[in-house]
PDB file of C-alpha atoms in Angstrom:
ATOM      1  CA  UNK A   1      -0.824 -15.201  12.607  1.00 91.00           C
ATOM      2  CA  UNK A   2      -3.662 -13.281  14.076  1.00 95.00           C
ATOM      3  CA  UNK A   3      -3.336 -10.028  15.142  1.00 94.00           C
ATOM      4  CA  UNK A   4      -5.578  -6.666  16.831  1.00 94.00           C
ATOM      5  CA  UNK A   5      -4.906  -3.514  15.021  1.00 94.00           C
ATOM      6  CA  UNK A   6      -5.817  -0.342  16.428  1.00 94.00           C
ATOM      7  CA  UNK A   7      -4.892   3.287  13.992  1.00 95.00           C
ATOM      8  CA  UNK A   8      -6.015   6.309  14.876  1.00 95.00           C
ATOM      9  CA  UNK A   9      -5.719   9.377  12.523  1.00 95.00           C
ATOM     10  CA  UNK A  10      -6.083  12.981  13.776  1.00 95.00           C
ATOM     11  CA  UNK A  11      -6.386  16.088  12.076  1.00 94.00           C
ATOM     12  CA  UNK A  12      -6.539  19.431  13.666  1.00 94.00           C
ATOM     13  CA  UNK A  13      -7.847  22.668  11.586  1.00 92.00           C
ATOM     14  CA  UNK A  14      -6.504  26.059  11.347  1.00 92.00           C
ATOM     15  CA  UNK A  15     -10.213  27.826  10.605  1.00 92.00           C
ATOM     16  CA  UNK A  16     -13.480  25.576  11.975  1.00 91.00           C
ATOM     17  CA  UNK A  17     -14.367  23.762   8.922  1.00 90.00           C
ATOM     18  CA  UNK A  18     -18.204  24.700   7.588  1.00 90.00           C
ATOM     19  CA  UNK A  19     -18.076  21.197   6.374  1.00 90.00           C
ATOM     20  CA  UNK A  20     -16.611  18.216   4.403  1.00 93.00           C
ATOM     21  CA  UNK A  21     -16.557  15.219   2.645  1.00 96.00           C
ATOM     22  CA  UNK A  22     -14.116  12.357   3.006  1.00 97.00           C
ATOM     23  CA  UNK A  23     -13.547   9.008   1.772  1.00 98.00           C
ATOM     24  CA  UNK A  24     -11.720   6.716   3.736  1.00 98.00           C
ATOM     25  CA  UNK A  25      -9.441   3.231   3.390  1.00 98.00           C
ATOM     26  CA  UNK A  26      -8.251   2.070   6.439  1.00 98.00           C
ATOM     27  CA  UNK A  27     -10.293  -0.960   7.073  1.00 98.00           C
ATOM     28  CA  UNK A  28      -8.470  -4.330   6.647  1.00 97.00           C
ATOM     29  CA  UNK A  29     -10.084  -6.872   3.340  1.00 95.00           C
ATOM     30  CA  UNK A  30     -10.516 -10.362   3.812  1.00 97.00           C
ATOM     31  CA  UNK A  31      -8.557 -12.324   0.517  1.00 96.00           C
ATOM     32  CA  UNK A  32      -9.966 -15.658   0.611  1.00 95.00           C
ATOM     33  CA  UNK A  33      -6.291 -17.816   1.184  1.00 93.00           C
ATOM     34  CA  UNK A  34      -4.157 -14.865   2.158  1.00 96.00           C
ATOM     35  CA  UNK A  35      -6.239 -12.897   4.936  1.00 97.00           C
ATOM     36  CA  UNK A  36      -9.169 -13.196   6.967  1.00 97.00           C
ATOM     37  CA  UNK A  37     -10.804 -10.265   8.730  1.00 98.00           C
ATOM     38  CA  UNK A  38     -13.093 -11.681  11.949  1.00 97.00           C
ATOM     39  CA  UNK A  39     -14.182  -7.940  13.198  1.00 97.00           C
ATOM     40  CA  UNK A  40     -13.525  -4.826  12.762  1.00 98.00           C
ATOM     41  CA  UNK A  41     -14.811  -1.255  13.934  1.00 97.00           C
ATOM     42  CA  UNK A  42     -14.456   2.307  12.279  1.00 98.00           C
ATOM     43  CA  UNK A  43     -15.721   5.491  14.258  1.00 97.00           C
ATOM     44  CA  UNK A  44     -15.615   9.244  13.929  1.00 97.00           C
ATOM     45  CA  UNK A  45     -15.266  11.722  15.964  1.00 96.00           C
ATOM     46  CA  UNK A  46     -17.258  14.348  15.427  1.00 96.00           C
ATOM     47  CA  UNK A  47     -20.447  12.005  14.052  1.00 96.00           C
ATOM     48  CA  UNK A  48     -20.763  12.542  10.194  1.00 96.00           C
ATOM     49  CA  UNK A  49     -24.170  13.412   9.441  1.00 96.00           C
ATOM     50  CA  UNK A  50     -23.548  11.145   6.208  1.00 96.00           C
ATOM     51  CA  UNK A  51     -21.688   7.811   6.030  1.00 97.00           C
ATOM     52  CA  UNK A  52     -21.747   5.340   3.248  1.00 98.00           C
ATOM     53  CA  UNK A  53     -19.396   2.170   3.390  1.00 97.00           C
ATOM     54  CA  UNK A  54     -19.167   0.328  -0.006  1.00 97.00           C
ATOM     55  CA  UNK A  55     -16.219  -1.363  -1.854  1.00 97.00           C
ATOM     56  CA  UNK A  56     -14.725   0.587  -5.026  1.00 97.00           C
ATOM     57  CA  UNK A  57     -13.473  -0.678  -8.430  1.00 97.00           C
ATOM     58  CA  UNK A  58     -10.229  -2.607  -6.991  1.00 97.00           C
ATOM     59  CA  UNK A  59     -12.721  -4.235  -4.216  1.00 96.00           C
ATOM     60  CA  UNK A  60     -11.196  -1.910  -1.075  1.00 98.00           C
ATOM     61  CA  UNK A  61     -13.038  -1.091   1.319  1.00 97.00           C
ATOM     62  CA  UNK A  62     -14.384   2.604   1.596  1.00 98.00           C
ATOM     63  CA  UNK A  63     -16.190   5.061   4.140  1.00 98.00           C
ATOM     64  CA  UNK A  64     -17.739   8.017   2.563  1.00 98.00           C
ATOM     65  CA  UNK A  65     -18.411  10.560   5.304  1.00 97.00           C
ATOM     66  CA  UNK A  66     -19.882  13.715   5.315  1.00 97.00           C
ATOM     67  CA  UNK A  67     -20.228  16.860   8.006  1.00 95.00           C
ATOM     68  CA  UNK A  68     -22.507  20.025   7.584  1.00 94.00           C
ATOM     69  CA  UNK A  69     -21.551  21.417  10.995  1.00 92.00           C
ATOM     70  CA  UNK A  70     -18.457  23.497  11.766  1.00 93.00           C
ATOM     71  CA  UNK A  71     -16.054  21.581  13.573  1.00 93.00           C
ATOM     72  CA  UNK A  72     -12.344  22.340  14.698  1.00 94.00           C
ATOM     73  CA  UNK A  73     -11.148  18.703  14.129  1.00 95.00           C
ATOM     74  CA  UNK A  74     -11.391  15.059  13.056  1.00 96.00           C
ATOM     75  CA  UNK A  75     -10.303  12.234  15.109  1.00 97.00           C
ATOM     76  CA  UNK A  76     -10.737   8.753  13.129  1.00 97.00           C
ATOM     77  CA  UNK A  77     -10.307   5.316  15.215  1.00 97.00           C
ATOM     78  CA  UNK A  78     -10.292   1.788  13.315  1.00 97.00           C
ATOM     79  CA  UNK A  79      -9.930  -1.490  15.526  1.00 96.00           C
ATOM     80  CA  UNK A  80      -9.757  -5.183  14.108  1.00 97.00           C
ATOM     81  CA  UNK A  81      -8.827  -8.761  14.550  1.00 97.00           C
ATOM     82  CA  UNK A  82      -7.304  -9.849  11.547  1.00 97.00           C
ATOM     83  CA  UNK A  83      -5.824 -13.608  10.647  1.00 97.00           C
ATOM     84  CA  UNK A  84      -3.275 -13.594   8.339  1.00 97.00           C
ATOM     85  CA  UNK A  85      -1.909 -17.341   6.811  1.00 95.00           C
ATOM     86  CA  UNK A  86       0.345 -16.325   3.320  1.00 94.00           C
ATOM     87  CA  UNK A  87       1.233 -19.359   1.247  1.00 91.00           C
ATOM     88  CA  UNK A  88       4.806 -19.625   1.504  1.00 90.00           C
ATOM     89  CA  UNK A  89       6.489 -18.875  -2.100  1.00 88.00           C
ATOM     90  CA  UNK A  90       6.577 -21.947  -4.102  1.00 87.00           C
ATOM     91  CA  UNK A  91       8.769 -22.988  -7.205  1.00 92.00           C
ATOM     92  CA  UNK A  92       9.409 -20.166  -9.700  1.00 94.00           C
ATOM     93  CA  UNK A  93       7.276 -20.949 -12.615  1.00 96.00           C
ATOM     94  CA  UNK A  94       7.335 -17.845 -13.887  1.00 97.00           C
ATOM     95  CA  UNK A  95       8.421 -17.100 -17.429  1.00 97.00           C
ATOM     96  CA  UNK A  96      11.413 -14.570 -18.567  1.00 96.00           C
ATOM     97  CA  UNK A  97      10.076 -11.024 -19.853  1.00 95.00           C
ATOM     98  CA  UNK A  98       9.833 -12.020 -23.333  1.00 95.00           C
ATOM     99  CA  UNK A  99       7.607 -15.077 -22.523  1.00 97.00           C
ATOM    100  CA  UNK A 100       5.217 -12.453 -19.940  1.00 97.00           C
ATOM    101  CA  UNK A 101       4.699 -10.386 -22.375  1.00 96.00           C
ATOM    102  CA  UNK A 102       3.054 -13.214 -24.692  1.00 97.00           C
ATOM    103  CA  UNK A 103       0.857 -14.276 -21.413  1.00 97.00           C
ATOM    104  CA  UNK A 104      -0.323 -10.648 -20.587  1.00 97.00           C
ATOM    105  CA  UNK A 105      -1.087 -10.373 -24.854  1.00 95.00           C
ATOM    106  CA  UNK A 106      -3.105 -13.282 -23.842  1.00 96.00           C
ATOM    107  CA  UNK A 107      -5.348 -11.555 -20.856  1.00 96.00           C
ATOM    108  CA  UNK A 108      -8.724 -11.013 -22.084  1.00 95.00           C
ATOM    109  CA  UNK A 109     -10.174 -10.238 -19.067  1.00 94.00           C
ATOM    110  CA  UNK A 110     -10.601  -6.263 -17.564  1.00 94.00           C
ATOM    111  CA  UNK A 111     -12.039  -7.150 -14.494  1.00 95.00           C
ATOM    112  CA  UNK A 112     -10.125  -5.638 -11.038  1.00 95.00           C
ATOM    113  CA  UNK A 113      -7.242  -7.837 -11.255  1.00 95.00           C
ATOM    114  CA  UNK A 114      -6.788  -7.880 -14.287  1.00 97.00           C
ATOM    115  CA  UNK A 115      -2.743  -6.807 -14.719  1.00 98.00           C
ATOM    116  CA  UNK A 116      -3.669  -4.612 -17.528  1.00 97.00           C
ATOM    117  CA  UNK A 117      -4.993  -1.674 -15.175  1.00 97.00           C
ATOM    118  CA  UNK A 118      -1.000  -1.674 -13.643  1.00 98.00           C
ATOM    119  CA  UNK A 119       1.056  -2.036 -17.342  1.00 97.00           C
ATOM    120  CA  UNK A 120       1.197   1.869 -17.754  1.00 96.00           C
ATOM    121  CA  UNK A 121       2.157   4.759 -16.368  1.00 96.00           C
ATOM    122  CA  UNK A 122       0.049   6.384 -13.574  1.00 96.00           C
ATOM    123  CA  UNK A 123       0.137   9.550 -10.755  1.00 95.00           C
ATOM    124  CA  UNK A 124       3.257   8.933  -8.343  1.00 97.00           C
ATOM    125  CA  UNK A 125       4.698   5.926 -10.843  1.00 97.00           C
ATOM    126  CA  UNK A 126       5.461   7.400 -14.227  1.00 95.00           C
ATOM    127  CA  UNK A 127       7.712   5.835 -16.732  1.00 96.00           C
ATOM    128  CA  UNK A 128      10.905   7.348 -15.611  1.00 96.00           C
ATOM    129  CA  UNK A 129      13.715   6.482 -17.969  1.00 97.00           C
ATOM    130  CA  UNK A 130      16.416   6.307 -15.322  1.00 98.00           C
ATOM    131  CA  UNK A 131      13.969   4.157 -13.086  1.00 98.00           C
ATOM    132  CA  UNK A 132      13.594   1.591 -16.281  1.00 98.00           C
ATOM    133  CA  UNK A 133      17.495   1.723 -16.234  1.00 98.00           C
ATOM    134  CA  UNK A 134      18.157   1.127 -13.084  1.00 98.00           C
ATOM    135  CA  UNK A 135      15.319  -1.940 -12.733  1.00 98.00           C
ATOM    136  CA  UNK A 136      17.064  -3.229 -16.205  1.00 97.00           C
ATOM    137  CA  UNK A 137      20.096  -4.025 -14.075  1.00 97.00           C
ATOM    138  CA  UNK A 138      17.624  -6.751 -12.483  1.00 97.00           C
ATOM    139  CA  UNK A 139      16.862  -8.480 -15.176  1.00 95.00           C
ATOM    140  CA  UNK A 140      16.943 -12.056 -14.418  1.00 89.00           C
ATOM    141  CA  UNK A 141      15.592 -15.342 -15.968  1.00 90.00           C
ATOM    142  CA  UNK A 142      11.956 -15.053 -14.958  1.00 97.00           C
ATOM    143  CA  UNK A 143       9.626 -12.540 -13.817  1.00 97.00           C
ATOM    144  CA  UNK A 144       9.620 -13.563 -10.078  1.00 98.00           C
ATOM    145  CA  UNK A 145      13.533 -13.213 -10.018  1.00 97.00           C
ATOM    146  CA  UNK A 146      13.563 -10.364 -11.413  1.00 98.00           C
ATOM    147  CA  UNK A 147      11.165  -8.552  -8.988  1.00 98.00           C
ATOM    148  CA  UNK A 148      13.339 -10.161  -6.182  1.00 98.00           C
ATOM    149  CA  UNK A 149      16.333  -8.612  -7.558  1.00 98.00           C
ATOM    150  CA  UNK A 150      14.947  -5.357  -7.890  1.00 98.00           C
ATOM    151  CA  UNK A 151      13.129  -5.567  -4.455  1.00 98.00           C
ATOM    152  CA  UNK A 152      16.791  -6.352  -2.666  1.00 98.00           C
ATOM    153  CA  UNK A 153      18.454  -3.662  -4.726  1.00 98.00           C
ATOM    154  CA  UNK A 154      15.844  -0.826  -3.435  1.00 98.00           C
ATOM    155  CA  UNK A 155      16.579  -1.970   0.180  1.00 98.00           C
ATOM    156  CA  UNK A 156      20.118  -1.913  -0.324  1.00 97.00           C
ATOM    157  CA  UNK A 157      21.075   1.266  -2.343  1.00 98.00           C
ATOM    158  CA  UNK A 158      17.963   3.484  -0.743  1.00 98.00           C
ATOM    159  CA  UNK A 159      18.109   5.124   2.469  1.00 97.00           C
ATOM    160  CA  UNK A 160      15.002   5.253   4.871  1.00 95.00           C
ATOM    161  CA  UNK A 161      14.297   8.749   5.862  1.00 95.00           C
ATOM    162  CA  UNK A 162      10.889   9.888   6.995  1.00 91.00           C
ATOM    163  CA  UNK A 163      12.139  13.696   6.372  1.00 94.00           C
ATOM    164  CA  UNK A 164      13.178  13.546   2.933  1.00 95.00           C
ATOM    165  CA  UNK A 165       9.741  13.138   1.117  1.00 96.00           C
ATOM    166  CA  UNK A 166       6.261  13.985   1.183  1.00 94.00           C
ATOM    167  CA  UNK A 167       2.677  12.358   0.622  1.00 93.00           C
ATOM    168  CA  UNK A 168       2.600  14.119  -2.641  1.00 95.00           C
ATOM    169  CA  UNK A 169       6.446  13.174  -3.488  1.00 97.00           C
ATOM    170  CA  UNK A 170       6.686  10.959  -7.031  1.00 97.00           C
ATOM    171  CA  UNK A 171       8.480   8.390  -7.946  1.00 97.00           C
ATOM    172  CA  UNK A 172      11.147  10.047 -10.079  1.00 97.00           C
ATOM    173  CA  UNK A 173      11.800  12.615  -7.424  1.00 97.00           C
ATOM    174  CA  UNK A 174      12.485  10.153  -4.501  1.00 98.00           C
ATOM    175  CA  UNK A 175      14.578   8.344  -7.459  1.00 98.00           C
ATOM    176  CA  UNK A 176      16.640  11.099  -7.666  1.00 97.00           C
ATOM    177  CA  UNK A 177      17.021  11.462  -4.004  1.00 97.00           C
ATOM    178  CA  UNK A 178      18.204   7.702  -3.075  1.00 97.00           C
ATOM    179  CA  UNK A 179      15.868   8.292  -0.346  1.00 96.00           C
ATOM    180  CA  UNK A 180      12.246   8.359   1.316  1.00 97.00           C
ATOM    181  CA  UNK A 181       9.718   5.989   2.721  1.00 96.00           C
ATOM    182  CA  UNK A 182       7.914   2.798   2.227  1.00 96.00           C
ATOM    183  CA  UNK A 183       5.697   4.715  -0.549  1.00 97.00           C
ATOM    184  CA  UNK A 184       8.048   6.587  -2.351  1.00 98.00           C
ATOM    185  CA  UNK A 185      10.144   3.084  -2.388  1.00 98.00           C
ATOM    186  CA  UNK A 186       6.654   1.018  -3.146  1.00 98.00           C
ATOM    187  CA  UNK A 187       6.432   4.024  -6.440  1.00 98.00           C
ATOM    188  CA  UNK A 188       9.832   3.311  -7.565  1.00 98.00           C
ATOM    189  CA  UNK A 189       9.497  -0.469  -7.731  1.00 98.00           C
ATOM    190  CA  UNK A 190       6.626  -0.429  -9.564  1.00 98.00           C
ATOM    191  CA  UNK A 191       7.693   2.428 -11.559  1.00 98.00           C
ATOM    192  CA  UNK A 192      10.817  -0.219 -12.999  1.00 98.00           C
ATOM    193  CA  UNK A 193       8.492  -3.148 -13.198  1.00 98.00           C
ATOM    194  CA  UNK A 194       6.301  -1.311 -15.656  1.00 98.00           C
ATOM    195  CA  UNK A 195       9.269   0.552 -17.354  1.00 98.00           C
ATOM    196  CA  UNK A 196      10.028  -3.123 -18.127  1.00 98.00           C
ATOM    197  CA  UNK A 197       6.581  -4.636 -18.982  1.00 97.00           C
ATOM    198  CA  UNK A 198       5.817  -6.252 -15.523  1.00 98.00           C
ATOM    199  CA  UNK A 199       2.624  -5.037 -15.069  1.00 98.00           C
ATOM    200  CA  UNK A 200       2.900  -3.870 -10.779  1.00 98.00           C
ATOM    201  CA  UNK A 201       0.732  -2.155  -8.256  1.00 98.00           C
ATOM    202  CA  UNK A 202       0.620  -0.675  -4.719  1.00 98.00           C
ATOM    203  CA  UNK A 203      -0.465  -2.639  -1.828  1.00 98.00           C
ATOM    204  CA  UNK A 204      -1.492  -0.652   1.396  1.00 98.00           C
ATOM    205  CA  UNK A 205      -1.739  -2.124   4.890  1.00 97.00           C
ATOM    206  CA  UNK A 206       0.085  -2.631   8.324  1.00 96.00           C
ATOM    207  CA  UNK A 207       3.006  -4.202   9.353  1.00 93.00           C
ATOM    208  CA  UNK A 208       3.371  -5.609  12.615  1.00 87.00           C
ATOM    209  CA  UNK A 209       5.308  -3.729  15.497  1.00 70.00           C
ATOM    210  CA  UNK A 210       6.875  -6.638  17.408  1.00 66.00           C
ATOM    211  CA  UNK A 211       9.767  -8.516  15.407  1.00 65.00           C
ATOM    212  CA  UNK A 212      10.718 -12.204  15.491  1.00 62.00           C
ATOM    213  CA  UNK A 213      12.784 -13.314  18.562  1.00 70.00           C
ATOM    214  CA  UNK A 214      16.566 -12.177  17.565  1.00 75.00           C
ATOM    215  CA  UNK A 215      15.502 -10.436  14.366  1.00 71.00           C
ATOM    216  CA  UNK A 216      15.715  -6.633  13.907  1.00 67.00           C
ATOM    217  CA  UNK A 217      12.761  -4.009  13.836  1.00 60.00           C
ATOM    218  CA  UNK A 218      11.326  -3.982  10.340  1.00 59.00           C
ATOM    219  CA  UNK A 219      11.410  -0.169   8.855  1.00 56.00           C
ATOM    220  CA  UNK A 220       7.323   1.352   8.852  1.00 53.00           C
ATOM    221  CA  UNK A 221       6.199  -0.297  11.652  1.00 59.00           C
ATOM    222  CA  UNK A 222       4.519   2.723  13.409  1.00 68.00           C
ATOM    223  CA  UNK A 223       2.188   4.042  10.623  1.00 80.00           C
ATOM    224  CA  UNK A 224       0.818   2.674   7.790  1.00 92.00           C
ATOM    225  CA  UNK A 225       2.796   0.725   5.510  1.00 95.00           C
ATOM    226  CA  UNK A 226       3.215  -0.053   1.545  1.00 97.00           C
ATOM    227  CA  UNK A 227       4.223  -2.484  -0.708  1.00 98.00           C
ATOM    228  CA  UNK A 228       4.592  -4.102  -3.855  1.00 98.00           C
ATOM    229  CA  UNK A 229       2.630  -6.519  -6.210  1.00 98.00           C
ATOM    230  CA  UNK A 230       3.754  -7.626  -8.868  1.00 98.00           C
ATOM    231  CA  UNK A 231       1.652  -9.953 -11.871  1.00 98.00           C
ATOM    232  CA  UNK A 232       4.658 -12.940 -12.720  1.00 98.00           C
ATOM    233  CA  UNK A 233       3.043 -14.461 -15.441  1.00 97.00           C
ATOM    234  CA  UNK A 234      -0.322 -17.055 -15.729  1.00 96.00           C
ATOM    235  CA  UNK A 235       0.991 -19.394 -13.488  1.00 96.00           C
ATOM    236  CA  UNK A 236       2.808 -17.711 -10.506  1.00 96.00           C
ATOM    237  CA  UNK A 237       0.233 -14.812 -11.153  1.00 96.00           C
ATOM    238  CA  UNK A 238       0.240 -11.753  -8.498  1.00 97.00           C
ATOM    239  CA  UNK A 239       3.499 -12.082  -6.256  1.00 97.00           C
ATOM    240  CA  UNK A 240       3.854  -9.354  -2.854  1.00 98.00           C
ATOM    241  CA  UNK A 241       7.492  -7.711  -2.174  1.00 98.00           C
ATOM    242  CA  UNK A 242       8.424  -5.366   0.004  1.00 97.00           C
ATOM    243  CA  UNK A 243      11.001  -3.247  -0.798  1.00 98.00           C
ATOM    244  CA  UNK A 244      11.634  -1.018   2.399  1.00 96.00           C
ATOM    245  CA  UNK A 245      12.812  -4.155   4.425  1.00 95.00           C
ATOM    246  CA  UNK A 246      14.183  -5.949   1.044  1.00 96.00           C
ATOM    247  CA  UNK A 247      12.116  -9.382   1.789  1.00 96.00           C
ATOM    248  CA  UNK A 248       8.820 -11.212   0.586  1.00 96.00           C
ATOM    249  CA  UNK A 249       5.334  -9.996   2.011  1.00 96.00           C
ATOM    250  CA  UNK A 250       5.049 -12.395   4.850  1.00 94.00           C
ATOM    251  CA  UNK A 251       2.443 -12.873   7.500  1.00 94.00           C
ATOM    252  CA  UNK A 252       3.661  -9.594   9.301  1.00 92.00           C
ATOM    253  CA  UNK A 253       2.083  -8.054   6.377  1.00 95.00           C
ATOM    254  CA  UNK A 254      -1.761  -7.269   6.953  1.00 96.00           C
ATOM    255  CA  UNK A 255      -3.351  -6.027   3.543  1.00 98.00           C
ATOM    256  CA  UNK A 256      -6.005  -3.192   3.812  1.00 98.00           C
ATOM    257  CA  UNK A 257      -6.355  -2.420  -0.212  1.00 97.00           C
ATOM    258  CA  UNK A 258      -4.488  -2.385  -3.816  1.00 98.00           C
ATOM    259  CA  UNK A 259      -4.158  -0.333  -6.337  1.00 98.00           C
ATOM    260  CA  UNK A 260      -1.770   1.964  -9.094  1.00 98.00           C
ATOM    261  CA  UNK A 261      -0.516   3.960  -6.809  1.00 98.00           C
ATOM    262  CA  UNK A 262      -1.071   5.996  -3.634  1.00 98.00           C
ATOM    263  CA  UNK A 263      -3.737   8.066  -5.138  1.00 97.00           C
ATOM    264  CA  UNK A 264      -6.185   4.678  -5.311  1.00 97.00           C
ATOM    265  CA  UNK A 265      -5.577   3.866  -1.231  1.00 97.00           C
ATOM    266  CA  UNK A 266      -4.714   6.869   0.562  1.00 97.00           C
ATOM    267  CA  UNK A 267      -6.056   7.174   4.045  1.00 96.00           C
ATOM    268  CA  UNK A 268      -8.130   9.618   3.757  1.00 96.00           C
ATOM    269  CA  UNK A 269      -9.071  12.055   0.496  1.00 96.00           C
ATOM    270  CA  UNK A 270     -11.574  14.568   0.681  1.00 93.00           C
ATOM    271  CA  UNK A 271     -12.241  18.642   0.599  1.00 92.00           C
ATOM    272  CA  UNK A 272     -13.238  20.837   3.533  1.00 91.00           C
ATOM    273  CA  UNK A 273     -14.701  24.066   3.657  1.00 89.00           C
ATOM    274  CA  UNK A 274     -11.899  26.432   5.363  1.00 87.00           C
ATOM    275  CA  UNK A 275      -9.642  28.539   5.333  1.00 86.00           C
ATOM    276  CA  UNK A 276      -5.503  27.916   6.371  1.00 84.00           C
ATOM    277  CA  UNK A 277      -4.333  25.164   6.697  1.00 86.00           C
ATOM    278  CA  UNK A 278      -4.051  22.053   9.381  1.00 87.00           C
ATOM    279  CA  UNK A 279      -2.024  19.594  11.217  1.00 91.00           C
ATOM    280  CA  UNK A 280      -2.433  15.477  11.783  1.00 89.00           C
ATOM    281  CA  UNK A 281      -0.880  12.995  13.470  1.00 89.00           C
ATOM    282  CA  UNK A 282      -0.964   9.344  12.765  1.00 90.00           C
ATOM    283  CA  UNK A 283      -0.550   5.917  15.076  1.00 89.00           C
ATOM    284  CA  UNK A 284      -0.712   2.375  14.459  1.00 92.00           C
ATOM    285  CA  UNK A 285      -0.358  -0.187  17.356  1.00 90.00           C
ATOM    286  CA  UNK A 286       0.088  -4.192  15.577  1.00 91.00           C
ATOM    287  CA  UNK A 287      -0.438  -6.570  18.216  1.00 89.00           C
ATOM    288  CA  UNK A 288      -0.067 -10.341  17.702  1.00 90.00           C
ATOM    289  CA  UNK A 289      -2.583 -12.568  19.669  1.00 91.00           C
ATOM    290  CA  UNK A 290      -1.873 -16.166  21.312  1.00 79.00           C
ATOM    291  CA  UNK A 291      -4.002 -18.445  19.653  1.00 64.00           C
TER     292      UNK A 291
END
């Protein structure tokens, strides 16, 4: 599938800001077999006097961006042509949780991927013990069906509703609730993969706006979405779910960056030099292309 994406992020301030610093993730990654990114644009508005783009730790891609003049707000515009061709899920060679738990003894390795950096507890996805009871209810014969089963049951006994939750809601709150968004049901799933030793991390990107001809409107279509990965073992390896629409990360998925939790892809994190407080307002427009 290819698709143009156009977001556009807006912030308006209480108090002119003296200044600020910001980091930002919004640009799509190219993963060689998953996800190709042919072009893509970031601007600012007003100009940073600073800007730095680099890739952190878990390879994302990041705009550091820095202002020294007051200014009343920020408006932030990203554009890009993305192809997107996911390997369709093959056989499930994945082996039960006592069998993973040998493999992951067996990981050596600390780089990025590694699934050792998403084994323990982090910001938004604690070890909850009600969360590791309810994902123990999932336990299946492998890995893979396991995270299937717990990916369905999110969709099924959680309600979507944008009002319910914050940015800075955790996992065990929005447990308690039964309700949220696609993060606070992206921290819950990984919050019972870990509880059971499935070592699971949070996948931030876009979903795409128009649905399948006689299919219904997927759930997070018109902002930013999140999702799940989950590490099945040495030979099925990192697997995508996402829970909000209780299905597989498809090609209607489009993958900006990973990480433990929110707090390693938000948007946009940063401090500003002000007083009260401020308003945004986020839109994301997912258009697929002809080839």
């Amino acid at each position: 599938m290819l698709y143009d994406i156009r977001l556009h992020l807006y912030y308006e301030y209480a108090a002119a800001a003296g200044g600020g610093r910001h980091q930002v993730r919004v640009l799509p990654q190219t993963i060689p077999g998953v996800q190709r990114v042919i072009a893509a644009s970031l601007s600012f508005q007003p100009m940073p006097a600073e800007r730095a783009d680099f890739s952190d730790f878990f390879g994302n891609n990041v705009t550091a961006i820095a202002f020294r003049d007051a200014h009343e707000e920020l408006d932030i515009r990203m554009s890009a042509r993305v192809s997107v061709s996911r390997p369709e899920p093959g056989l499930d060679v994945s082996p039960d949780i006592h069998g993973l738990r040998a493999e992951l003894d067996a990981v050596r390795s600390l780089s990025p991927n590694a699934p050792h950096h998403f084994l323990t507890a982090s910001d938004y996805a604690g070890i909850d013990a009600a969360i590791t009871a309810y994902a123990r209810e999932s336990l299946a014969g492998s890995a893979v069906a396991t995270a299937v089963d717990l990916c369905n049951r999110i969709h099924r006994d959680f309600t979507y509703d944008g009002k319910a939750t914050t940015v800075q809601t955790r996992a065990s709150d929005a447990f308690a609730l039964k309700r949220g968004v696609c993060q606070d049901f992206s921290h819950i799933m990984i919050a019972g993969l870990r509880g059971l030793g499935i070592p699971a991390g949070y996948v931030s990107g876009f979903l795409r706006t128009i649905s399948p001809k006689g299919k219904p409107r997927l759930e997070g279509a018109d902002a930013m979405h999140a999702w799940v990965k989950a590490w099945c073992g040495r030979d099925a390896g990192w697997q995508e779910f996402d829970p909000t629409n209780g299905m597989r990360a498809s090609n209607d998925h489009i993958t900006v960056g990973y990480g433990r939790d929110y707090s390693d892809v938000a948007p946009i994190v940063g401090v500003l030099k002000t007083t009260g407080g401020q308003v945004g307002e986020q839109a994301v427009d997912v258009i697929p292309v002809a080839a």
